[in-house]
Structures are given as C-alpha cells and as structure tokens.
mmCIF file with all atom_site columns, C-alpha atoms in Angstrom:
data_model
loop_
_atom_site.group_PDB
_atom_site.id
_atom_site.type_symbol
_atom_site.label_atom_id
_atom_site.label_alt_id
_atom_site.label_comp_id
_atom_site.label_asym_id
_atom_site.label_entity_id
_atom_site.label_seq_id
_atom_site.pdbx_PDB_ins_code
_atom_site.Cartn_x
_atom_site.Cartn_y
_atom_site.Cartn_z
_atom_site.occupancy
_atom_site.B_iso_or_equiv
_atom_site.pdbx_formal_charge
_atom_site.auth_seq_id
_atom_site.auth_comp_id
_atom_site.auth_asym_id
_atom_site.auth_atom_id
_atom_site.pdbx_PDB_model_num
ATOM 1   C CA . GLY W 1 1   ? 13.953  -13.826 -8.080  1.00 0.00 ? 1   GLY W CA 1
ATOM 2   C CA . ASN W 1 2   ? 12.613  -13.617 -4.550  1.00 0.00 ? 2   ASN W CA 1
ATOM 3   C CA . SER W 1 3   ? 10.101  -16.188 -3.392  1.00 0.00 ? 3   SER W CA 1
ATOM 4   C CA . VAL W 1 4   ? 8.706   -17.955 -0.359  1.00 0.00 ? 4   VAL W CA 1
ATOM 5   C CA . THR W 1 5   ? 7.555   -21.550 -0.117  1.00 0.00 ? 5   THR W CA 1
ATOM 6   C CA . GLN W 1 6   ? 5.564   -22.755 2.851   1.00 0.00 ? 6   GLN W CA 1
ATOM 7   C CA . MET W 1 7   ? 3.924   -26.024 3.661   1.00 0.00 ? 7   MET W CA 1
ATOM 8   C CA . GLU W 1 8   ? 0.451   -26.554 2.390   1.00 0.00 ? 8   GLU W CA 1
ATOM 9   C CA . GLY W 1 9   ? -2.384  -26.919 4.777   1.00 0.00 ? 9   GLY W CA 1
ATOM 10  C CA . PRO W 1 10  ? -4.669  -27.410 6.343   1.00 0.00 ? 10  PRO W CA 1
ATOM 11  C CA . VAL W 1 11  ? -2.815  -28.400 9.461   1.00 0.00 ? 11  VAL W CA 1
ATOM 12  C CA . THR W 1 12  ? -5.149  -29.887 12.042  1.00 0.00 ? 12  THR W CA 1
ATOM 13  C CA . LEU W 1 13  ? -3.928  -30.308 15.615  1.00 0.00 ? 13  LEU W CA 1
ATOM 14  C CA . SER W 1 14  ? -5.371  -31.029 18.998  1.00 0.00 ? 14  SER W CA 1
ATOM 15  C CA . GLU W 1 15  ? -5.071  -28.414 21.713  1.00 0.00 ? 15  GLU W CA 1
ATOM 16  C CA . GLU W 1 16  ? -1.654  -28.410 23.453  1.00 0.00 ? 16  GLU W CA 1
ATOM 17  C CA . ALA W 1 17  ? 0.049   -30.151 20.521  1.00 0.00 ? 17  ALA W CA 1
ATOM 18  C CA . PHE W 1 18  ? 3.380   -28.959 19.124  1.00 0.00 ? 18  PHE W CA 1
ATOM 19  C CA . LEU W 1 19  ? 3.201   -26.903 15.946  1.00 0.00 ? 19  LEU W CA 1
ATOM 20  C CA . THR W 1 20  ? 5.678   -26.532 13.111  1.00 0.00 ? 20  THR W CA 1
ATOM 21  C CA . ILE W 1 21  ? 4.893   -24.741 9.877   1.00 0.00 ? 21  ILE W CA 1
ATOM 22  C CA . ASN W 1 22  ? 7.758   -24.939 7.422   1.00 0.00 ? 22  ASN W CA 1
ATOM 23  C CA . CYS W 1 23  ? 8.910   -21.971 5.379   1.00 0.00 ? 23  CYS W CA 1
ATOM 24  C CA . THR W 1 24  ? 11.844  -21.731 2.998   1.00 0.00 ? 24  THR W CA 1
ATOM 25  C CA . TYR W 1 25  ? 12.871  -18.826 0.850   1.00 0.00 ? 25  TYR W CA 1
ATOM 26  C CA . THR W 1 26  ? 14.874  -17.777 -2.170  1.00 0.00 ? 26  THR W CA 1
ATOM 27  C CA . ALA W 1 27  ? 16.230  -14.265 -2.205  1.00 0.00 ? 27  ALA W CA 1
ATOM 28  C CA . THR W 1 28  ? 18.810  -12.046 -3.790  1.00 0.00 ? 28  THR W CA 1
ATOM 29  C CA . GLY W 1 29  ? 20.603  -10.044 -1.172  1.00 0.00 ? 29  GLY W CA 1
ATOM 30  C CA . TYR W 1 30  ? 19.872  -10.310 2.526   1.00 0.00 ? 30  TYR W CA 1
ATOM 31  C CA . PRO W 1 31  ? 16.170  -10.542 3.260   1.00 0.00 ? 31  PRO W CA 1
ATOM 32  C CA . SER W 1 32  ? 14.230  -9.790  6.376   1.00 0.00 ? 32  SER W CA 1
ATOM 33  C CA . LEU W 1 33  ? 11.783  -12.565 7.234   1.00 0.00 ? 33  LEU W CA 1
ATOM 34  C CA . PHE W 1 34  ? 8.311   -12.372 8.696   1.00 0.00 ? 34  PHE W CA 1
ATOM 35  C CA . TRP W 1 35  ? 5.333   -14.372 9.805   1.00 0.00 ? 35  TRP W CA 1
ATOM 36  C CA . TYR W 1 36  ? 1.926   -12.778 9.433   1.00 0.00 ? 36  TYR W CA 1
ATOM 37  C CA . VAL W 1 37  ? -1.312  -14.211 10.816  1.00 0.00 ? 37  VAL W CA 1
ATOM 38  C CA . GLN W 1 38  ? -4.879  -13.808 9.626   1.00 0.00 ? 38  GLN W CA 1
ATOM 39  C CA . TYR W 1 39  ? -7.497  -14.710 12.210  1.00 0.00 ? 39  TYR W CA 1
ATOM 40  C CA . PRO W 1 40  ? -11.007 -15.492 10.972  1.00 0.00 ? 40  PRO W CA 1
ATOM 41  C CA . GLY W 1 41  ? -12.781 -12.344 9.876   1.00 0.00 ? 41  GLY W CA 1
ATOM 42  C CA . GLU W 1 42  ? -9.783  -10.120 10.532  1.00 0.00 ? 42  GLU W CA 1
ATOM 43  C CA . GLY W 1 43  ? -7.033  -8.489  8.515   1.00 0.00 ? 43  GLY W CA 1
ATOM 44  C CA . LEU W 1 44  ? -3.478  -9.749  8.383   1.00 0.00 ? 44  LEU W CA 1
ATOM 45  C CA . GLN W 1 45  ? -1.238  -8.737  11.226  1.00 0.00 ? 45  GLN W CA 1
ATOM 46  C CA . LEU W 1 46  ? 2.443   -9.139  11.919  1.00 0.00 ? 46  LEU W CA 1
ATOM 47  C CA . LEU W 1 47  ? 3.192   -12.046 14.250  1.00 0.00 ? 47  LEU W CA 1
ATOM 48  C CA . LEU W 1 48  ? 6.984   -11.942 14.393  1.00 0.00 ? 48  LEU W CA 1
ATOM 49  C CA . LYS W 1 49  ? 10.037  -11.057 12.373  1.00 0.00 ? 49  LYS W CA 1
ATOM 50  C CA . ALA W 1 50  ? 13.799  -11.533 12.087  1.00 0.00 ? 50  ALA W CA 1
ATOM 51  C CA . THR W 1 51  ? 16.063  -9.197  10.180  1.00 0.00 ? 51  THR W CA 1
ATOM 52  C CA . LYS W 1 52  ? 19.368  -11.081 10.032  1.00 0.00 ? 52  LYS W CA 1
ATOM 53  C CA . ALA W 1 53  ? 20.782  -14.563 10.136  1.00 0.00 ? 53  ALA W CA 1
ATOM 54  C CA . ASP W 1 54  ? 20.461  -16.458 13.436  1.00 0.00 ? 54  ASP W CA 1
ATOM 55  C CA . ASP W 1 55  ? 17.951  -13.950 14.788  1.00 0.00 ? 55  ASP W CA 1
ATOM 56  C CA . LYS W 1 56  ? 14.956  -15.478 16.534  1.00 0.00 ? 56  LYS W CA 1
ATOM 57  C CA . GLY W 1 57  ? 11.612  -13.758 16.329  1.00 0.00 ? 57  GLY W CA 1
ATOM 58  C CA . SER W 1 58  ? 9.048   -14.520 19.006  1.00 0.00 ? 58  SER W CA 1
ATOM 59  C CA . ASN W 1 59  ? 5.560   -13.441 19.989  1.00 0.00 ? 59  ASN W CA 1
ATOM 60  C CA . LYS W 1 60  ? 2.534   -14.995 21.699  1.00 0.00 ? 60  LYS W CA 1
ATOM 61  C CA . GLY W 1 61  ? 4.465   -18.220 22.301  1.00 0.00 ? 61  GLY W CA 1
ATOM 62  C CA . PHE W 1 62  ? 5.418   -18.549 18.627  1.00 0.00 ? 62  PHE W CA 1
ATOM 63  C CA . GLU W 1 63  ? 9.052   -18.616 17.547  1.00 0.00 ? 63  GLU W CA 1
ATOM 64  C CA . ALA W 1 64  ? 10.972  -18.691 14.289  1.00 0.00 ? 64  ALA W CA 1
ATOM 65  C CA . THR W 1 65  ? 14.724  -18.652 13.711  1.00 0.00 ? 65  THR W CA 1
ATOM 66  C CA . TYR W 1 66  ? 16.333  -17.136 10.619  1.00 0.00 ? 66  TYR W CA 1
ATOM 67  C CA . ARG W 1 67  ? 18.517  -19.937 9.208   1.00 0.00 ? 67  ARG W CA 1
ATOM 68  C CA . LYS W 1 68  ? 20.678  -18.677 6.386   1.00 0.00 ? 68  LYS W CA 1
ATOM 69  C CA . GLU W 1 69  ? 22.401  -22.025 5.801   1.00 0.00 ? 69  GLU W CA 1
ATOM 70  C CA . THR W 1 70  ? 19.090  -23.754 5.116   1.00 0.00 ? 70  THR W CA 1
ATOM 71  C CA . THR W 1 71  ? 17.254  -20.646 3.856   1.00 0.00 ? 71  THR W CA 1
ATOM 72  C CA . SER W 1 72  ? 14.457  -21.387 6.281   1.00 0.00 ? 72  SER W CA 1
ATOM 73  C CA . PHE W 1 73  ? 12.236  -19.619 8.798   1.00 0.00 ? 73  PHE W CA 1
ATOM 74  C CA . HIS W 1 74  ? 10.046  -22.317 10.290  1.00 0.00 ? 74  HIS W CA 1
ATOM 75  C CA . LEU W 1 75  ? 7.293   -21.276 12.680  1.00 0.00 ? 75  LEU W CA 1
ATOM 76  C CA . GLU W 1 76  ? 6.976   -23.232 15.933  1.00 0.00 ? 76  GLU W CA 1
ATOM 77  C CA . LYS W 1 77  ? 4.837   -23.222 19.038  1.00 0.00 ? 77  LYS W CA 1
ATOM 78  C CA . GLY W 1 78  ? 5.144   -25.655 21.888  1.00 0.00 ? 78  GLY W CA 1
ATOM 79  C CA . SER W 1 79  ? 1.484   -25.866 22.858  1.00 0.00 ? 79  SER W CA 1
ATOM 80  C CA . VAL W 1 80  ? -1.226  -24.576 20.551  1.00 0.00 ? 80  VAL W CA 1
ATOM 81  C CA . GLN W 1 81  ? -4.616  -23.313 21.637  1.00 0.00 ? 81  GLN W CA 1
ATOM 82  C CA . VAL W 1 82  ? -7.940  -23.203 19.868  1.00 0.00 ? 82  VAL W CA 1
ATOM 83  C CA . SER W 1 83  ? -7.508  -19.441 19.604  1.00 0.00 ? 83  SER W CA 1
ATOM 84  C CA . ASP W 1 84  ? -4.418  -19.992 17.415  1.00 0.00 ? 84  ASP W CA 1
ATOM 85  C CA . SER W 1 85  ? -6.639  -21.246 14.602  1.00 0.00 ? 85  SER W CA 1
ATOM 86  C CA . ALA W 1 86  ? -5.857  -18.934 11.695  1.00 0.00 ? 86  ALA W CA 1
ATOM 87  C CA . VAL W 1 87  ? -4.018  -18.692 8.384   1.00 0.00 ? 87  VAL W CA 1
ATOM 88  C CA . TYR W 1 88  ? -0.270  -18.142 8.749   1.00 0.00 ? 88  TYR W CA 1
ATOM 89  C CA . PHE W 1 89  ? 1.780   -16.450 6.032   1.00 0.00 ? 89  PHE W CA 1
ATOM 90  C CA . CYS W 1 90  ? 5.542   -16.494 5.734   1.00 0.00 ? 90  CYS W CA 1
ATOM 91  C CA . ALA W 1 91  ? 7.005   -13.470 3.971   1.00 0.00 ? 91  ALA W CA 1
ATOM 92  C CA . LEU W 1 92  ? 10.269  -11.832 3.036   1.00 0.00 ? 92  LEU W CA 1
ATOM 93  C CA . SER W 1 93  ? 11.447  -8.392  2.146   1.00 0.00 ? 93  SER W CA 1
ATOM 94  C CA . VAL W 1 94  ? 14.702  -7.435  0.502   1.00 0.00 ? 94  VAL W CA 1
ATOM 95  C CA . ARG W 1 95  ? 15.846  -3.943  1.270   1.00 0.00 ? 95  ARG W CA 1
ATOM 96  C CA . GLY W 1 96  ? 15.788  -1.823  -1.819  1.00 0.00 ? 96  GLY W CA 1
ATOM 97  C CA . ALA W 1 97  ? 13.700  0.597   -3.760  1.00 0.00 ? 97  ALA W CA 1
ATOM 98  C CA . THR W 1 98  ? 10.415  -1.007  -2.900  1.00 0.00 ? 98  THR W CA 1
ATOM 99  C CA . ASN W 1 99  ? 10.860  -3.050  0.232   1.00 0.00 ? 99  ASN W CA 1
ATOM 100 C CA . LYS W 1 100 ? 7.658   -4.850  -0.677  1.00 0.00 ? 100 LYS W CA 1
ATOM 101 C CA . LEU W 1 101 ? 6.771   -8.052  1.096   1.00 0.00 ? 101 LEU W CA 1
ATOM 102 C CA . ILE W 1 102 ? 6.718   -11.287 -0.869  1.00 0.00 ? 102 ILE W CA 1
ATOM 103 C CA . PHE W 1 103 ? 4.272   -13.740 0.715   1.00 0.00 ? 103 PHE W CA 1
ATOM 104 C CA . GLY W 1 104 ? 3.922   -17.473 0.695   1.00 0.00 ? 104 GLY W CA 1
ATOM 105 C CA . THR W 1 105 ? 0.593   -19.090 -0.087  1.00 0.00 ? 105 THR W CA 1
ATOM 106 C CA . GLY W 1 106 ? -0.464  -19.338 3.537   1.00 0.00 ? 106 GLY W CA 1
ATOM 107 C CA . THR W 1 107 ? -1.092  -22.305 5.804   1.00 0.00 ? 107 THR W CA 1
ATOM 108 C CA . LEU W 1 108 ? -4.424  -22.838 7.481   1.00 0.00 ? 108 LEU W CA 1
ATOM 109 C CA . LEU W 1 109 ? -4.110  -24.069 11.057  1.00 0.00 ? 109 LEU W CA 1
ATOM 110 C CA . ALA W 1 110 ? -7.141  -25.597 12.753  1.00 0.00 ? 110 ALA W CA 1
ATOM 111 C CA . VAL W 1 111 ? -6.813  -26.433 16.439  1.00 0.00 ? 111 VAL W CA 1
ATOM 112 C CA . GLN W 1 112 ? -9.438  -28.713 17.912  1.00 0.00 ? 112 GLN W CA 1
ATOM 113 C CA . PRO W 1 113 ? -10.328 -28.781 21.606  1.00 0.00 ? 113 PRO W CA 1
ATOM 114 C CA . GLY H 2 1   ? -10.567 5.103   12.833  1.00 0.00 ? 1   GLY H CA 1
ATOM 115 C CA . ALA H 2 2   ? -7.016  4.230   13.664  1.00 0.00 ? 2   ALA H CA 1
ATOM 116 C CA . GLY H 2 3   ? -6.595  1.378   11.199  1.00 0.00 ? 3   GLY H CA 1
ATOM 117 C CA . VAL H 2 4   ? -6.516  0.937   7.449   1.00 0.00 ? 4   VAL H CA 1
ATOM 118 C CA . SER H 2 5   ? -10.004 1.333   6.066   1.00 0.00 ? 5   SER H CA 1
ATOM 119 C CA . GLN H 2 6   ? -11.184 -0.241  2.815   1.00 0.00 ? 6   GLN H CA 1
ATOM 120 C CA . SER H 2 7   ? -14.427 0.098   0.938   1.00 0.00 ? 7   SER H CA 1
ATOM 121 C CA . PRO H 2 8   ? -16.575 -1.488  -0.197  1.00 0.00 ? 8   PRO H CA 1
ATOM 122 C CA . SER H 2 9   ? -16.161 -4.588  1.931   1.00 0.00 ? 9   SER H CA 1
ATOM 123 C CA . ASN H 2 10  ? -18.057 -6.592  -0.671  1.00 0.00 ? 10  ASN H CA 1
ATOM 124 C CA . LYS H 2 11  ? -18.670 -5.903  -4.335  1.00 0.00 ? 11  LYS H CA 1
ATOM 125 C CA . VAL H 2 12  ? -20.556 -8.050  -6.798  1.00 0.00 ? 12  VAL H CA 1
ATOM 126 C CA . THR H 2 13  ? -20.370 -6.954  -10.393 1.00 0.00 ? 13  THR H CA 1
ATOM 127 C CA . GLU H 2 14  ? -21.067 -8.243  -13.843 1.00 0.00 ? 14  GLU H CA 1
ATOM 128 C CA . LYS H 2 15  ? -18.351 -9.214  -16.265 1.00 0.00 ? 15  LYS H CA 1
ATOM 129 C CA . GLY H 2 16  ? -17.239 -6.246  -18.321 1.00 0.00 ? 16  GLY H CA 1
ATOM 130 C CA . LYS H 2 17  ? -18.099 -3.580  -15.753 1.00 0.00 ? 17  LYS H CA 1
ATOM 131 C CA . ASP H 2 18  ? -15.532 -1.278  -14.157 1.00 0.00 ? 18  ASP H CA 1
ATOM 132 C CA . VAL H 2 19  ? -14.997 -1.263  -10.391 1.00 0.00 ? 19  VAL H CA 1
ATOM 133 C CA . GLU H 2 20  ? -13.239 1.054   -7.991  1.00 0.00 ? 20  GLU H CA 1
ATOM 134 C CA . LEU H 2 21  ? -11.882 -0.031  -4.640  1.00 0.00 ? 21  LEU H CA 1
ATOM 135 C CA . ARG H 2 22  ? -10.854 2.509   -2.046  1.00 0.00 ? 22  ARG H CA 1
ATOM 136 C CA . CYS H 2 23  ? -8.193  2.438   0.646   1.00 0.00 ? 23  CYS H CA 1
ATOM 137 C CA . ASP H 2 24  ? -7.736  4.956   3.432   1.00 0.00 ? 24  ASP H CA 1
ATOM 138 C CA . PRO H 2 25  ? -4.359  4.257   5.084   1.00 0.00 ? 25  PRO H CA 1
ATOM 139 C CA . ILE H 2 26  ? -3.252  5.025   8.596   1.00 0.00 ? 26  ILE H CA 1
ATOM 140 C CA . SER H 2 27  ? -2.576  8.730   8.946   1.00 0.00 ? 27  SER H CA 1
ATOM 141 C CA . GLY H 2 28  ? 1.091   9.560   8.489   1.00 0.00 ? 28  GLY H CA 1
ATOM 142 C CA . HIS H 2 29  ? 2.013   6.292   6.784   1.00 0.00 ? 29  HIS H CA 1
ATOM 143 C CA . THR H 2 30  ? 4.093   7.044   3.729   1.00 0.00 ? 30  THR H CA 1
ATOM 144 C CA . ALA H 2 31  ? 3.967   3.628   2.085   1.00 0.00 ? 31  ALA H CA 1
ATOM 145 C CA . LEU H 2 32  ? 0.818   2.060   0.665   1.00 0.00 ? 32  LEU H CA 1
ATOM 146 C CA . TYR H 2 33  ? 0.451   -1.364  -0.936  1.00 0.00 ? 33  TYR H CA 1
ATOM 147 C CA . TRP H 2 34  ? -2.238  -3.237  -2.794  1.00 0.00 ? 34  TRP H CA 1
ATOM 148 C CA . TYR H 2 35  ? -2.292  -7.028  -2.712  1.00 0.00 ? 35  TYR H CA 1
ATOM 149 C CA . ARG H 2 36  ? -4.714  -9.569  -4.117  1.00 0.00 ? 36  ARG H CA 1
ATOM 150 C CA . GLN H 2 37  ? -5.656  -12.672 -2.171  1.00 0.00 ? 37  GLN H CA 1
ATOM 151 C CA . SER H 2 38  ? -7.095  -15.514 -4.200  1.00 0.00 ? 38  SER H CA 1
ATOM 152 C CA . LEU H 2 39  ? -8.074  -18.899 -2.878  1.00 0.00 ? 39  LEU H CA 1
ATOM 153 C CA . GLY H 2 40  ? -5.009  -21.122 -2.866  1.00 0.00 ? 40  GLY H CA 1
ATOM 154 C CA . GLN H 2 41  ? -2.831  -18.398 -4.372  1.00 0.00 ? 41  GLN H CA 1
ATOM 155 C CA . GLY H 2 42  ? -1.599  -16.570 -1.331  1.00 0.00 ? 42  GLY H CA 1
ATOM 156 C CA . LEU H 2 43  ? -1.059  -12.848 -1.461  1.00 0.00 ? 43  LEU H CA 1
ATOM 157 C CA . GLU H 2 44  ? -0.103  -11.411 -4.819  1.00 0.00 ? 44  GLU H CA 1
ATOM 158 C CA . PHE H 2 45  ? 1.607   -8.028  -4.839  1.00 0.00 ? 45  PHE H CA 1
ATOM 159 C CA . LEU H 2 46  ? -0.058  -5.533  -7.163  1.00 0.00 ? 46  LEU H CA 1
ATOM 160 C CA . ILE H 2 47  ? 1.305   -2.037  -6.653  1.00 0.00 ? 47  ILE H CA 1
ATOM 161 C CA . TYR H 2 48  ? 3.259   0.052   -4.153  1.00 0.00 ? 48  TYR H CA 1
ATOM 162 C CA . PHE H 2 49  ? 3.279   3.787   -3.430  1.00 0.00 ? 49  PHE H CA 1
ATOM 163 C CA . GLN H 2 50  ? 6.018   5.458   -1.422  1.00 0.00 ? 50  GLN H CA 1
ATOM 164 C CA . GLY H 2 51  ? 5.733   9.160   -0.770  1.00 0.00 ? 51  GLY H CA 1
ATOM 165 C CA . ASN H 2 52  ? 6.147   11.184  -3.943  1.00 0.00 ? 52  ASN H CA 1
ATOM 166 C CA . SER H 2 53  ? 8.174   8.529   -5.752  1.00 0.00 ? 53  SER H CA 1
ATOM 167 C CA . ALA H 2 54  ? 6.928   6.844   -8.881  1.00 0.00 ? 54  ALA H CA 1
ATOM 168 C CA . PRO H 2 55  ? 4.828   3.828   -7.886  1.00 0.00 ? 55  PRO H CA 1
ATOM 169 C CA . ASP H 2 56  ? 6.067   0.292   -8.341  1.00 0.00 ? 56  ASP H CA 1
ATOM 170 C CA . LYS H 2 57  ? 3.459   -1.163  -10.681 1.00 0.00 ? 57  LYS H CA 1
ATOM 171 C CA . SER H 2 58  ? 5.327   -4.373  -11.388 1.00 0.00 ? 58  SER H CA 1
ATOM 172 C CA . GLY H 2 59  ? 2.612   -6.590  -9.928  1.00 0.00 ? 59  GLY H CA 1
ATOM 173 C CA . LEU H 2 60  ? -0.366  -5.329  -11.882 1.00 0.00 ? 60  LEU H CA 1
ATOM 174 C CA . PRO H 2 61  ? -1.603  -8.333  -13.890 1.00 0.00 ? 61  PRO H CA 1
ATOM 175 C CA . SER H 2 62  ? -2.831  -6.416  -16.939 1.00 0.00 ? 62  SER H CA 1
ATOM 176 C CA . ASP H 2 63  ? -3.463  -2.930  -18.257 1.00 0.00 ? 63  ASP H CA 1
ATOM 177 C CA . ARG H 2 64  ? -7.058  -3.222  -17.038 1.00 0.00 ? 64  ARG H CA 1
ATOM 178 C CA . PHE H 2 65  ? -5.690  -2.595  -13.561 1.00 0.00 ? 65  PHE H CA 1
ATOM 179 C CA . SER H 2 66  ? -4.602  0.838   -12.384 1.00 0.00 ? 66  SER H CA 1
ATOM 180 C CA . ALA H 2 67  ? -4.227  2.647   -9.101  1.00 0.00 ? 67  ALA H CA 1
ATOM 181 C CA . GLU H 2 68  ? -3.654  6.142   -7.899  1.00 0.00 ? 68  GLU H CA 1
ATOM 182 C CA . ARG H 2 69  ? -2.915  7.755   -4.619  1.00 0.00 ? 69  ARG H CA 1
ATOM 183 C CA . THR H 2 70  ? -4.116  11.286  -4.194  1.00 0.00 ? 70  THR H CA 1
ATOM 184 C CA . GLY H 2 71  ? -2.321  13.694  -1.905  1.00 0.00 ? 71  GLY H CA 1
ATOM 185 C CA . GLY H 2 72  ? -0.191  10.928  -0.488  1.00 0.00 ? 72  GLY H CA 1
ATOM 186 C CA . SER H 2 73  ? -3.148  9.498   1.394   1.00 0.00 ? 73  SER H CA 1
ATOM 187 C CA . VAL H 2 74  ? -6.237  7.786   -0.020  1.00 0.00 ? 74  VAL H CA 1
ATOM 188 C CA . SER H 2 75  ? -5.715  5.288   -2.827  1.00 0.00 ? 75  SER H CA 1
ATOM 189 C CA . THR H 2 76  ? -8.115  3.927   -5.416  1.00 0.00 ? 76  THR H CA 1
ATOM 190 C CA . LEU H 2 77  ? -7.604  0.681   -7.293  1.00 0.00 ? 77  LEU H CA 1
ATOM 191 C CA . THR H 2 78  ? -9.547  0.571   -10.550 1.00 0.00 ? 78  THR H CA 1
ATOM 192 C CA . ILE H 2 79  ? -10.275 -2.551  -12.540 1.00 0.00 ? 79  ILE H CA 1
ATOM 193 C CA . GLN H 2 80  ? -11.703 -1.951  -15.991 1.00 0.00 ? 80  GLN H CA 1
ATOM 194 C CA . ARG H 2 81  ? -13.755 -4.440  -17.966 1.00 0.00 ? 81  ARG H CA 1
ATOM 195 C CA . THR H 2 82  ? -13.752 -6.933  -15.117 1.00 0.00 ? 82  THR H CA 1
ATOM 196 C CA . GLN H 2 83  ? -13.302 -10.639 -15.818 1.00 0.00 ? 83  GLN H CA 1
ATOM 197 C CA . GLN H 2 84  ? -14.285 -13.616 -13.686 1.00 0.00 ? 84  GLN H CA 1
ATOM 198 C CA . GLU H 2 85  ? -10.637 -14.316 -12.888 1.00 0.00 ? 85  GLU H CA 1
ATOM 199 C CA . ASP H 2 86  ? -10.491 -10.911 -11.176 1.00 0.00 ? 86  ASP H CA 1
ATOM 200 C CA . SER H 2 87  ? -12.662 -12.316 -8.378  1.00 0.00 ? 87  SER H CA 1
ATOM 201 C CA . ALA H 2 88  ? -10.581 -12.150 -5.208  1.00 0.00 ? 88  ALA H CA 1
ATOM 202 C CA . VAL H 2 89  ? -10.096 -10.241 -1.995  1.00 0.00 ? 89  VAL H CA 1
ATOM 203 C CA . TYR H 2 90  ? -8.162  -7.032  -2.606  1.00 0.00 ? 90  TYR H CA 1
ATOM 204 C CA . LEU H 2 91  ? -6.088  -6.012  0.381   1.00 0.00 ? 91  LEU H CA 1
ATOM 205 C CA . CYS H 2 92  ? -4.600  -2.645  1.105   1.00 0.00 ? 92  CYS H CA 1
ATOM 206 C CA . ALA H 2 93  ? -1.770  -2.115  3.567   1.00 0.00 ? 93  ALA H CA 1
ATOM 207 C CA . SER H 2 94  ? 0.159   0.872   4.783   1.00 0.00 ? 94  SER H CA 1
ATOM 208 C CA . SER H 2 95  ? 3.465   1.278   6.522   1.00 0.00 ? 95  SER H CA 1
ATOM 209 C CA . LEU H 2 96  ? 5.522   3.923   8.225   1.00 0.00 ? 96  LEU H CA 1
ATOM 210 C CA . GLN H 2 97  ? 8.539   3.204   6.118   1.00 0.00 ? 97  GLN H CA 1
ATOM 211 C CA . GLY H 2 98  ? 11.359  5.160   4.649   1.00 0.00 ? 98  GLY H CA 1
ATOM 212 C CA . ARG H 2 99  ? 13.361  4.236   1.589   1.00 0.00 ? 99  ARG H CA 1
ATOM 213 C CA . ASP H 2 100 ? 16.315  3.030   3.599   1.00 0.00 ? 100 ASP H CA 1
ATOM 214 C CA . THR H 2 101 ? 14.514  1.395   6.437   1.00 0.00 ? 101 THR H CA 1
ATOM 215 C CA . ASN H 2 102 ? 12.350  -1.645  6.596   1.00 0.00 ? 102 ASN H CA 1
ATOM 216 C CA . THR H 2 103 ? 10.426  -2.426  9.716   1.00 0.00 ? 103 THR H CA 1
ATOM 217 C CA . GLY H 2 104 ? 8.495   -4.971  7.679   1.00 0.00 ? 104 GLY H CA 1
ATOM 218 C CA . GLU H 2 105 ? 5.341   -4.228  9.576   1.00 0.00 ? 105 GLU H CA 1
ATOM 219 C CA . LEU H 2 106 ? 2.526   -3.621  7.193   1.00 0.00 ? 106 LEU H CA 1
ATOM 220 C CA . PHE H 2 107 ? -0.866  -2.745  8.606   1.00 0.00 ? 107 PHE H CA 1
ATOM 221 C CA . PHE H 2 108 ? -3.599  -4.357  6.570   1.00 0.00 ? 108 PHE H CA 1
ATOM 222 C CA . GLY H 2 109 ? -7.206  -3.454  6.027   1.00 0.00 ? 109 GLY H CA 1
ATOM 223 C CA . GLU H 2 110 ? -9.872  -6.135  6.095   1.00 0.00 ? 110 GLU H CA 1
ATOM 224 C CA . GLY H 2 111 ? -10.073 -6.195  2.344   1.00 0.00 ? 111 GLY H CA 1
ATOM 225 C CA . SER H 2 112 ? -12.617 -5.717  -0.395  1.00 0.00 ? 112 SER H CA 1
ATOM 226 C CA . ARG H 2 113 ? -14.116 -8.948  -1.663  1.00 0.00 ? 113 ARG H CA 1
ATOM 227 C CA . LEU H 2 114 ? -14.807 -8.698  -5.387  1.00 0.00 ? 114 LEU H CA 1
ATOM 228 C CA . THR H 2 115 ? -17.037 -11.190 -7.140  1.00 0.00 ? 115 THR H CA 1
ATOM 229 C CA . VAL H 2 116 ? -17.365 -10.969 -10.898 1.00 0.00 ? 116 VAL H CA 1
ATOM 230 C CA . LEU H 2 117 ? -20.344 -12.857 -12.268 1.00 0.00 ? 117 LEU H CA 1
#
C-alpha cells in the first residue's frame, strides 16, 4: 500500500541553523509528493510539492527534491528562523480515483532564538 | 469567508452521545475530505467526496462514523455512540480537483477538537 514515513520529532534548532527533516515513501504507481506545514493555532497549508522524479519543490527558503531511487523527499532549509517553528507533514498522492493525500505523522520543529 | 470553515471549533461530550461536525468548503471546490488528527498519529484519512461520485469511505474506522455532503457543498461528519478513543481533532479540507488532475493542494479548516469524557 501507500505510506509515508518521516522522522520523529521534536527537532530543536537554534536560529540560523541548517534544517533537514527526512521523509521516505512507499507507493504503487507514480506519486506526487508534498510538504504541508501547520503553524501554531492555524490550519495545515501546502508548503511545497513535486510531481515527478528529480523535481525540486521550493517555497519560503525550504526545498525538497523528489528522489525516486531512494524513495525520499527530504525537507531542507539553509537557515531557519523562529517563525519556522511549526509541525511539518510529508504527504503523497497517487493519481487515481480518489487522489487522496496520505500523510506522515508530522515532525514538530522548534527554533530557539 | 474565503477559507474552509468548520464548526464547532471545540466539542466536549460524554461517552455514548452522538456528535455532528460541520464543514463548509471553499465555494466551487468539488473535492472534500475529512481527516482525523490524533496526538502522535499524524493525519488519518476518513472519507472523500468528489462531485456527484460515490464517496470513498475507506478510512472510516467503524460503522459509528458516517458523513454526508449535501448539494455538493456543506458536509457533516456524524459520530454515533462516541467513545473516548474518538477524541481527536477532525479536519476538513477542500480542493479544486478533477478526477484526472491532482494539484495536491488541499485547503484545510482549523479543525473541530472533540473530547469524549
């Protein structure tokens, strides 16, 4: 079946540190891959996406590259800010009758000044 | 408003009672999803509506859970005879999505937090 595995948190970093949140997936077919973010007190929102192998999604300084050979979609940012503190969810969708998103368990990121 | 609206934002109920949670999606969005967010469990897919097609109910955890979407817009998730393990945040999302396309962008509401005592 389709599933997403992401690193457990919490991840605690100092401001301006480098961030990596690992995400790997298992999917039948050719999935699209996503990172969603949930800021404190807010609903989930799409951060970035990639729809085919070797695509790189990017937004707000975050990047993730769709790696088919390693079935991974790791989230990276070169210099985190306090405002990046949130829960990050990796997700996939396989085109088909439902197109529903399958989410990972989420990773809490806490950035300290 | 312009976003996905859910009500109530918080609901405390006693074990065995029925609850209804409402979702008002973004106008014009054809796809509507319900997810459940439990502590440490991530987001669990419950049910999906797409236009006039039969809903995908594959994620509903038991027959105590049901959902409907009236007129292709507002949706209600009903939990009968609530149990303590039903305590979670119930999230609704909508998407402008056709059967053969997948932008992947779901627009989420802020959720309804259910606490079953």
